Amino acid sequence: MTPMTTEGENPQTTAPPAGSAGRALLGRLSWGLADQAASSVSNFVVGIYVARSLGVTAFGVFSLAWVTYGVVLNVSRGLATDPLTVRFSGPPGAAWRGAVGRSTGTALGVGGVLGVVCLVAGLGLGGRVGPAFAALGVMLPGLLLQDAWRYSFFAAGTGRKAFFNDVAWGVALVPAMVVAAHVGTVAAFVFAWGASATVAAGYGYVQSGIRPRTAEARGWLREQRDLGYRYLVENVSLSGASQVRAYGVGVIVGVGAVGAVRGAELLLGPFLAVLMGLSLVTVPEAARVLRQAPHRLGRFCLLLGGGQAVGALLWGSALLLVPGRFGEMVLGDVWHSASQLIVPISLGVAGAGLGTGAAAGLRALGAARRSLRCQLFASACYVGGGLGGAAAGGAVGSAWGVAAATVSGSAVWWLQLRSALREHAQEPIREVRTS
């Protein structure tokens, strides 16, 4: 059985030759970027198609369902796949296969339970929003299982399988979107999006040959409770803040404002795809730096976060040069309201990117309390800035409020990383004095 390691452990290992290590890193990074590109292209196409087909108000309704899915997805990752990637990353042996069966079963169970909640809520709400939430509830099990396969493959170091699974989702999405366009409702697009993900989830079973074990989900939660519930709080705090902000903006300004914000985020979609692809490997790479050259971890995190921040600013600057005619071709009626948010949303992404460098360092150091403290602070700032800005200046004010919040949150992440690095540097001294 493959020995299990937990976050924060720093086993002393012999560093591989520089050439082979570089090639291995390039391979992991390449598959991470390729997989995220495939996933993000699908999401981008869905968003653009809905925006052009249904207009800004209906797109706002779709966006509310989308951010709700984001919260549920982070619940599933915190309980199911995050513990898997921490404790069972390695060659796909017997231990990995057993863990994947329990982990994917947990994701499927989370999708079933929360899917019923969304279905009941949607049927109770009615109106424009209700059918979209009811459709999301039906589709959640397939959506979460597909994501669980993706992370399982990365845990085994077979990122190419995750990539081909996301490609399968994209291929199935094409005819599903055509059918949804003929129906012409938000619920139809949610069904199409979820049904194509369910096809990919079935393909994941074919790829792995592992049956999700929903009956063992309770045992998995019990075994991984020391990590799972902590990751649950961290993951849900940010995605929950996004959901609260979206609902709040919808109430304060109107559902159309939610569509405008989502439209501006879509414009940053290609850049965000790169960042999310990098996120698949940043924590493992930070952990390798910590094991092999601890004194370089701070510099590594600074280069990582600084590079992402600069990239976001460059991308935002390029978007400002896009002709209005081209923007209308991409987003339709959503372009006019979304284009006004490019500057503040780009600054917000830059602030968040800078903070992710420090977050990777805290994860590598196993500084769970500091990481959770930062995440809760950042989430509170996000909600406060987003809703306060909406009350003061509508969708534009909300975007500026979030930008200020992410910069403030990033400063806290870096202060906590600096303290954690000092504590780590002093640990050997304390050990000598007490021995």
Coordinates of C-alpha atoms in Angstrom, one line a residue:
M1 CA 0.0 0.0 0.0
T2 CA 1.2 3.5 -0.9
P3 CA 2.1 5.4 2.3
M4 CA -0.2 8.3 3.0
T5 CA 1.0 11.8 3.7
T6 CA -0.9 14.7 5.0
E7 CA -0.6 18.4 4.3
G8 CA 2.2 19.9 6.2
E9 CA 4.5 16.9 6.2
N10 CA 8.0 17.5 4.9
P11 CA 9.7 14.2 4.2
Q12 CA 13.3 14.5 3.3
T13 CA 13.7 13.2 -0.2
T14 CA 16.6 13.2 -2.6
A15 CA 16.1 15.8 -5.3
P16 CA 15.9 14.4 -8.8
P17 CA 18.4 15.6 -11.4
A18 CA 17.5 19.1 -12.6
G19 CA 16.8 18.1 -16.2
S20 CA 14.4 15.3 -15.3
A21 CA 12.7 17.4 -12.6
G22 CA 12.2 20.2 -15.2
R23 CA 10.7 17.9 -17.7
A24 CA 8.4 16.3 -15.1
L25 CA 7.2 19.8 -14.0
L26 CA 6.7 20.8 -17.6
G27 CA 4.6 17.7 -18.2
R28 CA 2.4 18.2 -15.2
L29 CA 2.0 21.9 -16.0
S30 CA 1.2 21.2 -19.6
W31 CA -1.6 18.7 -18.9
G32 CA -3.0 21.0 -16.2
L33 CA -3.2 23.9 -18.6
A34 CA -4.6 21.7 -21.4
D35 CA -7.2 20.3 -19.1
Q36 CA -8.2 23.6 -17.7
A37 CA -8.3 25.1 -21.3
A38 CA -10.7 22.3 -22.3
S39 CA -12.9 22.9 -19.3
S40 CA -12.9 26.6 -19.5
V41 CA -13.6 26.6 -23.3
S42 CA -16.8 24.6 -22.5
N43 CA -17.8 27.0 -19.8
F44 CA -17.0 30.0 -22.0
V45 CA -19.0 28.7 -24.9
V46 CA -22.0 28.0 -22.7
G47 CA -21.9 31.5 -21.2
I48 CA -21.5 33.2 -24.6
Y49 CA -24.3 31.1 -26.1
V50 CA -26.7 31.8 -23.3
A51 CA -25.9 35.5 -23.3
R52 CA -26.4 35.9 -27.0
S53 CA -29.5 33.7 -27.1
L54 CA -31.5 35.0 -24.1
G55 CA -30.3 38.5 -23.3
V56 CA -29.0 40.2 -20.2
T57 CA -31.9 39.4 -17.8
A58 CA -32.2 35.7 -18.6
F59 CA -28.4 35.5 -18.5
G60 CA -28.6 36.9 -15.0
V61 CA -30.9 34.1 -14.0
F62 CA -28.5 31.5 -15.6
S63 CA -25.6 33.2 -13.6
L64 CA -27.5 32.7 -10.3
A65 CA -27.7 29.0 -11.1
W66 CA -24.0 29.0 -12.1
V67 CA -22.8 30.5 -8.9
T68 CA -24.9 28.1 -6.9
Y69 CA -23.3 25.3 -8.7
G70 CA -19.9 26.8 -7.8
V71 CA -20.8 26.6 -4.1
V72 CA -22.0 23.0 -4.4
L73 CA -18.9 22.1 -6.4
N74 CA -16.6 23.4 -3.6
V75 CA -18.6 21.4 -1.0
S76 CA -17.9 18.3 -3.1
R77 CA -14.2 19.1 -3.5
G78 CA -13.7 19.9 0.2
L79 CA -15.3 16.6 1.3
A80 CA -14.4 14.3 -1.5
T81 CA -11.5 15.2 -3.8
D82 CA -9.3 17.6 -1.8
P83 CA -8.5 14.9 0.8
L84 CA -7.9 12.5 -2.1
T85 CA -5.3 14.7 -3.8
V86 CA -3.5 15.3 -0.5
R87 CA -3.4 11.7 0.8
F88 CA -3.5 9.5 -2.3
S89 CA -1.5 11.4 -4.9
G90 CA 0.7 8.9 -6.6
P91 CA 0.7 6.0 -9.0
P92 CA -2.7 4.4 -9.5
G93 CA -2.2 1.4 -7.3
A94 CA -4.7 -0.5 -5.1
A95 CA -4.8 2.3 -2.4
W96 CA -5.6 4.9 -5.0
R97 CA -8.3 2.8 -6.6
G98 CA -10.0 2.1 -3.3
A99 CA -9.8 5.8 -2.3
V100 CA -11.2 6.9 -5.7
G101 CA -14.1 4.6 -5.4
R102 CA -15.0 6.1 -2.0
S103 CA -14.2 9.7 -3.1
T104 CA -16.3 9.6 -6.3
G105 CA -19.1 7.9 -4.3
T106 CA -19.0 10.8 -1.9
A107 CA -19.1 13.4 -4.7
L108 CA -22.1 11.5 -6.2
G109 CA -23.8 11.4 -2.8
V110 CA -23.2 15.2 -2.3
G111 CA -24.7 15.8 -5.7
G112 CA -27.8 13.7 -4.9
V113 CA -28.5 15.3 -1.5
L114 CA -27.9 18.9 -2.5
G115 CA -29.6 18.3 -5.9
V116 CA -32.8 17.4 -4.0
V117 CA -32.4 20.7 -2.1
C118 CA -32.0 22.7 -5.3
L119 CA -35.0 20.9 -6.9
V120 CA -37.3 21.5 -4.0
A121 CA -36.2 25.2 -3.8
G122 CA -36.7 25.6 -7.6
L123 CA -40.2 24.2 -7.5
G124 CA -41.0 26.4 -4.6
L125 CA -39.6 29.6 -6.1
G126 CA -41.3 29.4 -9.5
G127 CA -41.1 32.4 -11.8
R128 CA -38.0 32.9 -13.9
V129 CA -35.5 31.7 -11.4
G130 CA -37.3 28.5 -10.1
P131 CA -37.1 26.3 -13.3
A132 CA -33.3 27.0 -13.6
F133 CA -32.7 25.9 -10.0
A134 CA -34.9 22.8 -10.5
A135 CA -32.9 21.9 -13.6
L136 CA -29.7 22.4 -11.7
G137 CA -30.9 20.1 -8.9
V138 CA -31.5 17.3 -11.4
M139 CA -28.1 17.7 -13.1
L140 CA -25.9 18.1 -10.0
P141 CA -25.0 14.4 -9.5
G142 CA -23.5 14.2 -13.0
L143 CA -21.8 17.5 -12.8
L144 CA -20.1 16.7 -9.5
L145 CA -19.1 13.2 -10.5
Q146 CA -17.4 14.5 -13.7
D147 CA -15.4 16.9 -11.6
A148 CA -14.4 14.1 -9.2
W149 CA -13.0 12.0 -12.0
R150 CA -11.0 14.9 -13.2
Y151 CA -9.3 15.5 -9.8
S152 CA -8.9 11.7 -9.3
F153 CA -6.9 11.5 -12.6
F154 CA -4.6 14.4 -11.5
A155 CA -4.0 12.7 -8.2
A156 CA -2.7 9.7 -10.1
G157 CA -0.5 11.8 -12.3
T158 CA -2.6 11.0 -15.4
G159 CA -3.7 14.5 -16.3
R160 CA -4.1 13.4 -19.9
K161 CA -7.2 11.4 -18.9
A162 CA -8.7 14.4 -17.2
F163 CA -8.1 16.4 -20.4
F164 CA -9.8 13.8 -22.6
N165 CA -12.7 13.6 -20.2
D166 CA -13.2 17.4 -20.5
V167 CA -12.9 17.1 -24.3
A168 CA -15.7 14.5 -24.2
W169 CA -17.8 17.0 -22.2
G170 CA -17.2 19.6 -24.8
V171 CA -18.1 17.3 -27.7
A172 CA -21.4 16.3 -26.0
L173 CA -22.1 19.9 -25.3
V174 CA -22.4 20.9 -28.9
P175 CA -25.6 19.0 -29.8
A176 CA -27.1 19.7 -26.4
M177 CA -26.7 23.4 -26.8
V178 CA -28.3 23.3 -30.3
V179 CA -31.4 21.6 -28.7
A180 CA -31.5 24.1 -25.9
A181 CA -31.4 27.0 -28.3
H182 CA -34.5 25.6 -30.0
V183 CA -36.3 25.4 -26.7
G184 CA -35.1 28.9 -25.7
T185 CA -35.3 28.8 -21.9
V186 CA -32.8 29.1 -19.2
A187 CA -33.8 25.7 -17.8
A188 CA -33.1 24.1 -21.2
F189 CA -29.6 25.5 -21.2
V190 CA -29.0 24.2 -17.6
F191 CA -30.3 20.8 -18.7
A192 CA -28.0 20.8 -21.7
W193 CA -25.0 21.8 -19.7
G194 CA -25.6 19.2 -17.0
A195 CA -26.5 16.4 -19.4
S196 CA -23.3 16.8 -21.4
A197 CA -21.4 16.7 -18.1
T198 CA -23.2 13.5 -17.2
V199 CA -22.0 11.9 -20.5
A200 CA -18.4 12.8 -19.5
A201 CA -19.0 11.4 -16.0
G202 CA -20.0 8.1 -17.6
Y203 CA -16.8 8.2 -19.8
G204 CA -14.8 8.7 -16.6
Y205 CA -16.1 5.3 -15.4
V206 CA -14.9 3.8 -18.6
Q207 CA -11.5 5.4 -18.3
S208 CA -10.9 4.3 -14.7
G209 CA -12.8 1.1 -14.5
I210 CA -13.8 2.1 -10.9
R211 CA -17.3 2.1 -9.7
P212 CA -18.3 5.1 -7.4
R213 CA -19.2 3.6 -4.0
T214 CA -21.9 5.8 -2.6
A215 CA -22.5 3.3 0.2
E216 CA -19.0 4.0 1.6
A217 CA -19.3 7.8 1.5
R218 CA -20.0 8.0 5.2
G219 CA -16.9 6.0 5.9
W220 CA -14.8 8.3 3.7
L221 CA -16.1 11.4 5.5
R222 CA -15.2 9.8 8.8
E223 CA -11.7 8.8 7.7
Q224 CA -11.0 12.2 6.2
R225 CA -12.7 14.4 8.7
D226 CA -9.5 16.1 9.9
L227 CA -8.9 17.4 6.3
G228 CA -12.3 17.3 4.7
Y229 CA -14.2 19.6 7.0
R230 CA -11.4 22.1 7.1
Y231 CA -11.2 22.2 3.3
L232 CA -15.0 22.4 3.2
V233 CA -15.0 25.7 5.2
E234 CA -12.2 27.1 3.2
N235 CA -13.7 26.2 -0.2
V236 CA -17.2 27.2 0.6
S237 CA -16.4 30.5 2.3
L238 CA -15.2 32.1 -1.0
S239 CA -17.7 30.5 -3.3
G240 CA -20.4 31.2 -0.8
A241 CA -19.3 34.8 -0.7
S242 CA -19.7 34.9 -4.5
Q243 CA -23.2 33.5 -4.2
V244 CA -24.2 36.0 -1.5
R245 CA -22.8 38.8 -3.6
A246 CA -24.7 37.6 -6.7
Y247 CA -28.0 37.3 -4.9
G248 CA -27.4 40.6 -3.1
V249 CA -26.7 42.4 -6.4
G250 CA -29.8 40.9 -7.9
V251 CA -31.9 42.2 -5.0
I252 CA -30.2 45.6 -4.7
V253 CA -29.7 46.5 -8.4
G254 CA -31.6 43.8 -10.4
V255 CA -31.0 40.5 -12.1
G256 CA -29.6 42.3 -15.2
A257 CA -26.7 43.6 -13.1
V258 CA -25.8 40.0 -12.2
G259 CA -25.7 39.3 -15.9
A260 CA -23.4 42.3 -16.5
V261 CA -21.0 41.1 -13.9
R262 CA -20.9 37.6 -15.2
G263 CA -20.4 39.0 -18.8
A264 CA -17.4 40.9 -17.7
E265 CA -16.0 37.8 -16.0
L266 CA -16.5 35.9 -19.2
L267 CA -14.3 38.5 -21.0
L268 CA -11.5 37.5 -18.5
G269 CA -12.3 33.8 -19.1
P270 CA -9.3 32.8 -21.2
F271 CA -6.9 34.4 -18.7
L272 CA -8.7 32.8 -15.7
A273 CA -8.4 29.4 -17.5
V274 CA -4.6 29.8 -17.4
L275 CA -4.7 30.7 -13.7
M276 CA -6.9 27.7 -12.9
G277 CA -4.7 25.4 -14.9
L278 CA -1.7 26.6 -12.9
S279 CA -3.6 26.1 -9.6
L280 CA -3.6 22.4 -10.3
V281 CA 0.2 22.3 -9.8
T282 CA 1.1 25.3 -7.6
V283 CA 0.6 23.7 -4.2
P284 CA 2.6 20.5 -5.1
E285 CA 5.4 22.7 -6.6
A286 CA 5.5 24.9 -3.5
A287 CA 5.8 21.8 -1.4
R288 CA 8.7 20.6 -3.5
V289 CA 10.5 23.9 -3.1
L290 CA 9.9 23.7 0.7
R291 CA 11.5 20.2 0.8
Q292 CA 14.4 21.0 -1.4
A293 CA 15.2 24.7 -0.8
P294 CA 13.1 26.1 2.1
H295 CA 14.7 29.5 1.9
R296 CA 13.4 30.0 -1.7
L297 CA 9.7 29.4 -0.9
G298 CA 9.0 33.1 -0.3
R299 CA 10.6 34.1 -3.5
F300 CA 8.8 31.3 -5.4
C301 CA 5.4 32.4 -4.0
L302 CA 6.1 36.1 -4.9
L303 CA 7.1 35.2 -8.5
L304 CA 4.0 33.1 -8.7
G305 CA 1.6 35.7 -7.4
G306 CA 3.3 38.6 -9.0
G307 CA 3.3 37.0 -12.4
Q308 CA -0.5 36.3 -12.2
A309 CA -1.2 39.8 -11.1
V310 CA 0.8 41.3 -14.0
G311 CA -0.9 38.9 -16.4
A312 CA -4.3 40.0 -15.2
L313 CA -3.5 43.7 -15.7
L314 CA -2.1 43.1 -19.2
W315 CA -5.2 41.1 -20.2
G316 CA -7.5 43.8 -18.8
S317 CA -5.6 46.4 -20.8
A318 CA -6.0 44.4 -24.0
L319 CA -9.7 44.1 -23.4
L320 CA -10.0 47.9 -23.2
L321 CA -8.7 48.1 -26.8
V322 CA -11.4 45.7 -28.1
P323 CA -13.7 47.5 -30.6
G324 CA -17.3 47.8 -29.4
R325 CA -18.5 46.1 -32.6
F326 CA -16.5 43.0 -31.9
G327 CA -17.6 42.9 -28.2
E328 CA -21.2 43.0 -29.4
M329 CA -20.5 40.0 -31.7
V330 CA -19.3 38.1 -28.7
L331 CA -21.7 39.0 -25.9
G332 CA -24.6 40.6 -27.8
D333 CA -26.7 43.0 -25.7
V334 CA -24.6 42.0 -22.6
W335 CA -21.5 43.8 -24.0
H336 CA -22.6 47.4 -23.3
S337 CA -23.1 46.8 -19.5
A338 CA -20.2 44.3 -19.2
S339 CA -17.6 46.6 -20.9
Q340 CA -18.1 49.2 -18.1
L341 CA -16.7 46.7 -15.6
I342 CA -13.5 45.7 -17.3
V343 CA -11.2 47.9 -15.3
P344 CA -12.4 47.1 -11.8
I345 CA -12.8 43.4 -12.5
S346 CA -9.3 43.2 -14.0
L347 CA -7.9 44.9 -10.8
G348 CA -9.9 42.4 -8.7
V349 CA -8.4 39.5 -10.6
A350 CA -4.9 40.9 -10.2
G351 CA -5.4 41.3 -6.5
A352 CA -6.7 37.7 -6.2
G353 CA -3.8 36.4 -8.3
L354 CA -1.3 38.1 -6.1
G355 CA -2.9 36.5 -3.1
T356 CA -2.9 33.0 -4.6
G357 CA 0.9 33.0 -4.4
A358 CA 0.8 33.4 -0.7
A359 CA -2.0 30.9 -0.4
A360 CA 0.1 28.2 -2.1
G361 CA 2.9 28.9 0.3
L362 CA 0.6 28.5 3.4
R363 CA -0.8 25.3 2.0
A364 CA 2.7 23.9 1.4
L365 CA 3.7 24.9 5.0
G366 CA 0.6 23.2 6.4
A367 CA -0.4 26.4 8.1
A368 CA -4.1 25.5 8.2
R369 CA -5.2 27.9 10.9
R370 CA -3.5 30.9 9.1
S371 CA -5.0 29.8 5.8
L372 CA -8.5 29.5 7.1
R373 CA -8.2 32.8 8.9
C374 CA -7.1 34.5 5.6
Q375 CA -9.9 32.9 3.6
L376 CA -12.6 33.9 6.1
F377 CA -11.3 37.5 6.1
A378 CA -11.1 37.6 2.3
S379 CA -14.6 36.3 2.0
A380 CA -16.0 38.8 4.4
C381 CA -14.3 41.6 2.5
Y382 CA -15.7 40.3 -0.8
V383 CA -19.3 40.3 0.4
G384 CA -19.0 43.6 2.2
G385 CA -17.3 45.3 -0.8
G386 CA -19.5 43.8 -3.4
L387 CA -22.8 44.6 -1.7
G388 CA -21.7 48.0 -0.3
G389 CA -20.5 49.0 -3.7
A390 CA -23.8 47.8 -5.3
A391 CA -25.8 49.9 -2.9
A392 CA -23.6 52.9 -3.7
G393 CA -23.1 52.6 -7.4
G394 CA -24.9 49.6 -8.9
A395 CA -23.0 47.0 -10.9
V396 CA -20.0 49.3 -11.4
G397 CA -19.8 50.1 -7.7
S398 CA -20.0 46.4 -6.8
A399 CA -17.1 45.6 -9.1
W400 CA -15.0 48.4 -7.6
G401 CA -15.9 47.2 -4.1
V402 CA -14.8 43.7 -4.9
A403 CA -11.5 45.0 -6.4
A404 CA -10.7 46.8 -3.1
A405 CA -11.7 43.7 -1.2
T406 CA -9.4 41.4 -3.1
V407 CA -6.4 43.7 -2.7
S408 CA -7.0 44.0 1.0
G409 CA -7.4 40.2 1.3
S410 CA -4.2 39.7 -0.7
A411 CA -2.3 41.9 1.8
V412 CA -3.5 39.7 4.7
W413 CA -2.5 36.5 2.8
W414 CA 1.1 37.9 2.5
L415 CA 1.3 39.0 6.1
Q416 CA 0.3 35.6 7.2
L417 CA 2.8 33.9 4.9
R418 CA 5.6 36.1 6.2
S419 CA 4.7 35.1 9.8
A420 CA 4.5 31.4 8.8
L421 CA 7.9 31.5 7.1
R422 CA 9.5 33.0 10.2
E423 CA 7.9 30.3 12.3
H424 CA 9.2 27.6 10.0
A425 CA 12.7 29.0 10.0
Q426 CA 12.8 29.0 13.8
E427 CA 11.5 25.4 14.2
P428 CA 15.0 23.7 14.0
I429 CA 16.3 26.2 16.6
R430 CA 13.4 25.3 19.0
E431 CA 14.1 21.6 18.5
V432 CA 17.7 22.0 19.5
R433 CA 16.9 24.0 22.6
T434 CA 14.4 21.4 23.9
S435 CA 16.4 18.3 23.1

